[in-house]
Tab-separated table of C-alpha atoms in Angstrom:
chain	number	residue	atom	x	y	z
X	1	MET	CA	-39.600	-11.816	40.100
X	2	ARG	CA	-40.012	-7.844	40.134
X	3	ILE	CA	-37.230	-8.520	42.968
X	4	GLY	CA	-34.170	-9.823	40.166
X	5	PHE	CA	-35.539	-7.278	37.919
X	6	SER	CA	-34.877	-4.218	40.448
X	7	GLU	CA	-31.525	-5.607	40.715
X	8	SER	CA	-30.660	-5.962	37.370
X	9	LEU	CA	-31.491	-1.943	36.822
X	10	GLU	CA	-29.403	-1.207	38.892
X	11	GLN	CA	-26.368	-2.888	38.481
X	12	LEU	CA	-27.044	-1.121	34.646
X	13	GLU	CA	-27.263	2.287	36.064
X	14	ALA	CA	-24.065	1.353	38.792
X	15	ALA	CA	-22.394	0.320	35.341
X	16	LEU	CA	-22.738	2.945	33.680
X	17	GLN	CA	-21.699	5.296	36.473
X	18	GLU	CA	-18.330	2.689	36.035
X	19	GLU	CA	-18.375	3.756	32.284
X	20	GLY	CA	-18.682	7.781	33.132
X	21	ASP	CA	-15.251	7.667	35.935
X	22	LEU	CA	-13.512	5.361	32.660
X	23	VAL	CA	-14.689	8.457	29.923
X	24	LEU	CA	-13.523	10.976	32.586
X	25	ARG	CA	-9.960	9.266	33.113
X	26	ALA	CA	-9.492	8.955	29.408
X	27	LEU	CA	-10.000	12.297	29.010
X	28	ARG	CA	-7.980	13.695	31.313
X	29	SER	CA	-4.972	11.567	29.904
X	30	ALA	CA	-5.640	12.779	26.301
X	31	LEU	CA	-5.908	15.910	27.750
X	32	ASN	CA	-2.475	16.186	29.806
X	33	ALA	CA	-1.170	13.989	26.262
X	34	LEU	CA	-1.872	16.580	24.258
X	35	ALA	CA	-0.303	19.006	26.630
X	36	ARG	CA	2.908	17.847	27.074
X	37	GLY	CA	2.847	15.932	23.688
X	38	ASP	CA	3.490	12.928	24.875
X	39	SER	CA	3.253	10.201	22.121
X	40	GLU	CA	3.401	7.343	24.946
X	41	LEU	CA	0.233	8.540	26.693
X	42	ALA	CA	-1.690	8.983	23.977
X	43	ASP	CA	-0.967	5.867	22.912
X	44	GLU	CA	-2.484	4.601	26.273
X	45	VAL	CA	-5.903	6.694	25.994
X	46	VAL	CA	-5.812	4.632	22.593
X	47	ALA	CA	-5.574	1.463	23.968
X	48	PHE	CA	-7.736	2.364	26.420
X	49	ASP	CA	-10.309	2.164	24.465
X	50	ASP	CA	-11.000	-1.127	23.987
X	51	GLU	CA	-11.576	-1.643	27.761
X	52	ILE	CA	-14.856	1.432	27.545
X	53	ASP	CA	-15.753	-0.285	24.412
X	54	ARG	CA	-16.535	-3.899	26.762
X	55	ARG	CA	-18.057	-1.762	29.136
X	56	TYR	CA	-20.158	-0.434	26.540
X	57	PHE	CA	-20.995	-3.599	25.251
X	58	ARG	CA	-21.644	-4.667	28.518
X	59	ILE	CA	-24.541	-2.951	29.330
X	60	GLU	CA	-26.802	-3.275	26.177
X	61	GLU	CA	-25.911	-6.990	26.093
X	62	GLY	CA	-27.312	-6.546	29.874
X	63	VAL	CA	-30.103	-4.156	28.778
X	64	GLN	CA	-30.757	-6.603	26.050
X	65	SER	CA	-31.046	-9.458	28.771
X	66	LEU	CA	-33.509	-7.242	30.815
X	67	LEU	CA	-35.844	-7.258	28.061
X	68	ALA	CA	-35.781	-10.629	26.836
X	69	ARG	CA	-37.069	-11.651	30.368
X	70	GLN	CA	-39.077	-8.329	31.153
X	71	THR	CA	-41.760	-6.537	29.944
X	72	PRO	CA	-40.966	-2.660	31.244
X	73	VAL	CA	-43.731	-0.273	31.550
X	74	ALA	CA	-44.099	3.536	32.366
X	75	ILE	CA	-40.966	4.472	34.146
X	76	ASP	CA	-39.384	0.945	34.747
X	77	LEU	CA	-39.216	1.359	30.919
X	78	ARG	CA	-37.736	5.291	30.467
X	79	LEU	CA	-35.562	4.022	32.839
X	80	VAL	CA	-34.272	1.083	30.720
X	81	LEU	CA	-33.962	3.108	27.480
X	82	ALA	CA	-32.024	6.298	29.217
X	83	VAL	CA	-29.755	4.012	29.954
X	84	LEU	CA	-29.204	2.739	26.210
X	85	ARG	CA	-28.987	5.936	25.314
X	86	VAL	CA	-26.973	7.784	27.894
X	87	ASN	CA	-24.566	4.239	27.492
X	88	LEU	CA	-24.319	5.184	23.645
X	89	HIS	CA	-22.992	9.300	24.992
X	90	LEU	CA	-20.292	7.406	26.970
X	91	GLU	CA	-18.662	5.880	24.062
X	92	ARG	CA	-19.070	8.282	21.584
X	93	MET	CA	-17.263	10.227	24.338
X	94	ALA	CA	-14.428	8.153	24.590
X	95	ASP	CA	-14.587	7.936	20.279
X	96	TYR	CA	-13.487	11.953	20.704
X	97	CYS	CA	-10.965	11.233	23.205
X	98	VAL	CA	-9.465	8.803	21.280
X	99	THR	CA	-9.595	11.185	17.820
X	100	VAL	CA	-7.524	13.661	20.691
X	101	ALA	CA	-5.184	11.146	20.806
X	102	LYS	CA	-4.209	10.300	17.905
X	103	LEU	CA	-3.922	13.946	16.736
X	104	THR	CA	-1.593	14.319	19.790
X	105	LYS	CA	0.795	11.506	18.125
X	106	LEU	CA	0.687	13.930	14.478
X	107	MET	CA	1.496	16.610	16.386
X	108	GLY	CA	4.962	15.500	16.648
X	109	ASP	CA	5.775	15.654	13.405
X	110	LEU	CA	4.996	19.747	13.586
X	111	ASP	CA	7.632	22.499	14.714
X	112	VAL	CA	4.232	24.254	16.751
X	113	ALA	CA	3.205	24.466	19.840
X	114	ASP	CA	0.835	27.735	20.962
X	115	GLU	CA	0.933	27.955	24.792
X	116	ALA	CA	-2.433	30.075	23.958
X	117	ILE	CA	-4.090	27.419	22.111
X	118	LEU	CA	-3.504	24.700	24.617
X	119	ARG	CA	-4.169	27.019	27.549
X	120	SER	CA	-8.019	27.071	25.466
X	121	ILE	CA	-8.208	23.756	25.287
X	122	GLU	CA	-7.468	22.455	28.486
X	123	ASP	CA	-10.332	25.271	30.111
X	124	MET	CA	-12.315	23.197	27.833
X	125	GLY	CA	-11.273	20.094	28.662
X	126	GLN	CA	-11.846	20.989	32.761
X	127	ARG	CA	-15.603	22.290	31.954
X	128	ALA	CA	-16.093	19.216	29.466
X	129	GLU	CA	-15.085	16.793	33.039
X	130	GLN	CA	-17.399	19.193	35.014
X	131	MET	CA	-19.988	18.464	32.771
X	132	ILE	CA	-19.376	14.708	32.449
X	133	ARG	CA	-19.873	14.781	36.598
X	134	VAL	CA	-23.014	17.176	36.746
X	135	ALA	CA	-24.908	14.984	34.116
X	136	LEU	CA	-23.856	11.346	35.342
X	137	ASP	CA	-24.920	12.936	38.881
X	138	ALA	CA	-27.689	14.434	37.481
X	139	PHE	CA	-28.821	10.930	36.043
X	140	ALA	CA	-27.882	9.276	39.767
X	141	ASN	CA	-30.422	11.407	41.752
X	142	ARG	CA	-32.811	11.975	39.006
X	143	ASP	CA	-31.986	15.831	39.247
X	144	VAL	CA	-33.817	17.812	36.786
X	145	ASP	CA	-32.501	21.267	37.855
X	146	LYS	CA	-28.730	20.061	38.199
X	147	ALA	CA	-29.272	18.588	34.260
X	148	GLU	CA	-30.125	22.243	33.186
X	149	SER	CA	-27.012	23.895	34.685
X	150	LEU	CA	-25.462	21.686	31.640
X	151	THR	CA	-26.736	24.756	29.678
X	152	GLU	CA	-24.852	27.307	30.827
X	153	LEU	CA	-21.667	24.939	31.615
X	154	ASP	CA	-21.500	23.638	27.665
X	155	GLU	CA	-21.689	27.392	26.361
X	156	LEU	CA	-18.953	28.543	28.504
X	157	ILE	CA	-17.609	25.648	26.760
X	158	ASP	CA	-18.804	27.277	23.532
X	159	ARG	CA	-17.348	30.644	24.366
X	160	ALA	CA	-13.522	28.678	24.630
X	161	ASN	CA	-14.106	26.845	21.623
X	162	ARG	CA	-15.118	30.353	19.512
X	163	ARG	CA	-11.819	31.904	21.147
X	164	ALA	CA	-9.353	29.083	20.197
X	165	SER	CA	-10.143	29.336	16.383
X	166	GLU	CA	-9.854	33.117	16.930
X	167	ASP	CA	-6.153	32.146	17.936
X	168	LEU	CA	-5.481	29.640	15.194
X	169	LEU	CA	-6.899	31.938	12.290
X	170	SER	CA	-4.249	33.979	13.843
X	171	LEU	CA	-1.354	31.736	13.509
X	172	ASP	CA	1.425	32.676	10.574
X	173	ASP	CA	0.258	31.098	7.421
X	174	SER	CA	3.453	28.853	7.465
X	175	PRO	CA	2.816	25.458	6.108
X	176	ASP	CA	3.785	23.721	9.536
X	177	GLU	CA	1.024	26.108	11.766
X	178	ARG	CA	-1.733	25.656	9.071
X	179	GLU	CA	-1.150	21.393	9.900
X	180	TYR	CA	-1.142	22.538	12.965
X	181	GLY	CA	-3.646	24.920	13.164
X	182	LEU	CA	-6.179	22.233	11.341
X	183	ARG	CA	-5.316	18.949	13.477
X	184	MET	CA	-6.368	21.493	16.646
X	185	LEU	CA	-9.254	22.945	15.129
X	186	VAL	CA	-9.998	18.935	14.972
X	187	VAL	CA	-9.548	18.290	18.799
X	188	SER	CA	-11.530	22.563	19.531
X	189	ARG	CA	-14.323	20.216	18.333
X	190	CYS	CA	-14.142	16.519	19.763
X	191	VAL	CA	-14.182	18.971	22.824
X	192	GLU	CA	-16.822	20.463	22.541
X	193	ARG	CA	-19.220	18.036	21.437
X	194	ILE	CA	-17.759	15.955	24.480
X	195	GLY	CA	-19.815	18.946	25.950
X	196	ASP	CA	-22.433	18.330	24.154
X	197	HIS	CA	-22.972	14.836	25.239
X	198	ALA	CA	-23.274	15.503	28.293
X	199	VAL	CA	-26.166	17.685	27.485
X	200	ASP	CA	-27.530	15.335	25.864
X	201	ILE	CA	-27.250	13.075	29.308
X	202	GLY	CA	-29.123	16.081	30.421
X	203	GLU	CA	-32.167	15.632	28.620
X	204	GLN	CA	-32.492	12.135	29.430
X	205	VAL	CA	-32.512	12.748	33.052
X	206	ALA	CA	-35.074	15.169	32.062
X	207	TYR	CA	-36.899	12.165	29.824
X	208	LEU	CA	-36.594	9.779	33.194
X	209	VAL	CA	-38.416	11.694	35.696
X	210	THR	CA	-41.314	13.926	32.973
X	211	GLY	CA	-42.047	11.007	30.598
X	212	GLU	CA	-41.465	13.986	28.208
X	213	PHE	CA	-38.600	14.460	25.849
X	214	ARG	CA	-37.499	18.001	24.992
X	215	GLU	CA	-34.438	19.595	23.825
X	216	PHE	CA	-32.121	22.181	26.326
X	217	THR	CA	-31.281	24.024	23.443
X	218	ASP	CA	-32.540	25.070	19.734
X	219	ALA	CA	-30.203	22.934	17.553
X	220	SER	CA	-27.177	21.749	19.082
X	221	HIS	CA	-28.146	18.674	20.517
X	222	PRO	CA	-30.155	16.754	18.022
X	223	ALA	CA	-32.498	14.198	20.095
X	224	PRO	CA	-31.003	10.134	20.116
X	225	GLN	CA	-32.480	7.566	17.544
X	226	THR	CA	-34.910	5.272	19.151
């Protein structure tokens, strides 16, 4: 019976890593669509979210089934709870990718494209991708040091977000540029929030290893609800 429980946990962790790979794919596609103004690729990102949602619900159902059959304690219980929380963080990352894709489609109505702003967003996106990979690797290897390194990477995203915001505020005051600026501010915020969720996953790694939940930063990352 215990072997079956361990195997179920391993399957859930493997499914979580697969979901993370899909989120990375969605993020890269959303950023490419934005850079190219590619509405068709943006549509693919929106449609692809259905697959990520299916993975999300499959993991949720797997956890529910596991808890119905077993009563995990100590480290096993922490792992089950961490899987639930990481699953939610990944799903929310994917939702932000959808928002970027939808905003990309709306950009097609505007005759504006600022290269400096797009470069800042691309820089943020590359760092967000790196953070997702680091977070998932830290979770897989129970590596608290690697998880804590996410705060430094997150600060780099925050700096790029501030640069993008400054560039957006310097746009001319035409109706199209105001609208472009507002939409790109939301895009920038979406990518920044993806980085925040990666930090949240890192916090789950520390919780899993130590049994104590602590925030890596003072106020940016609220503790997930249980």
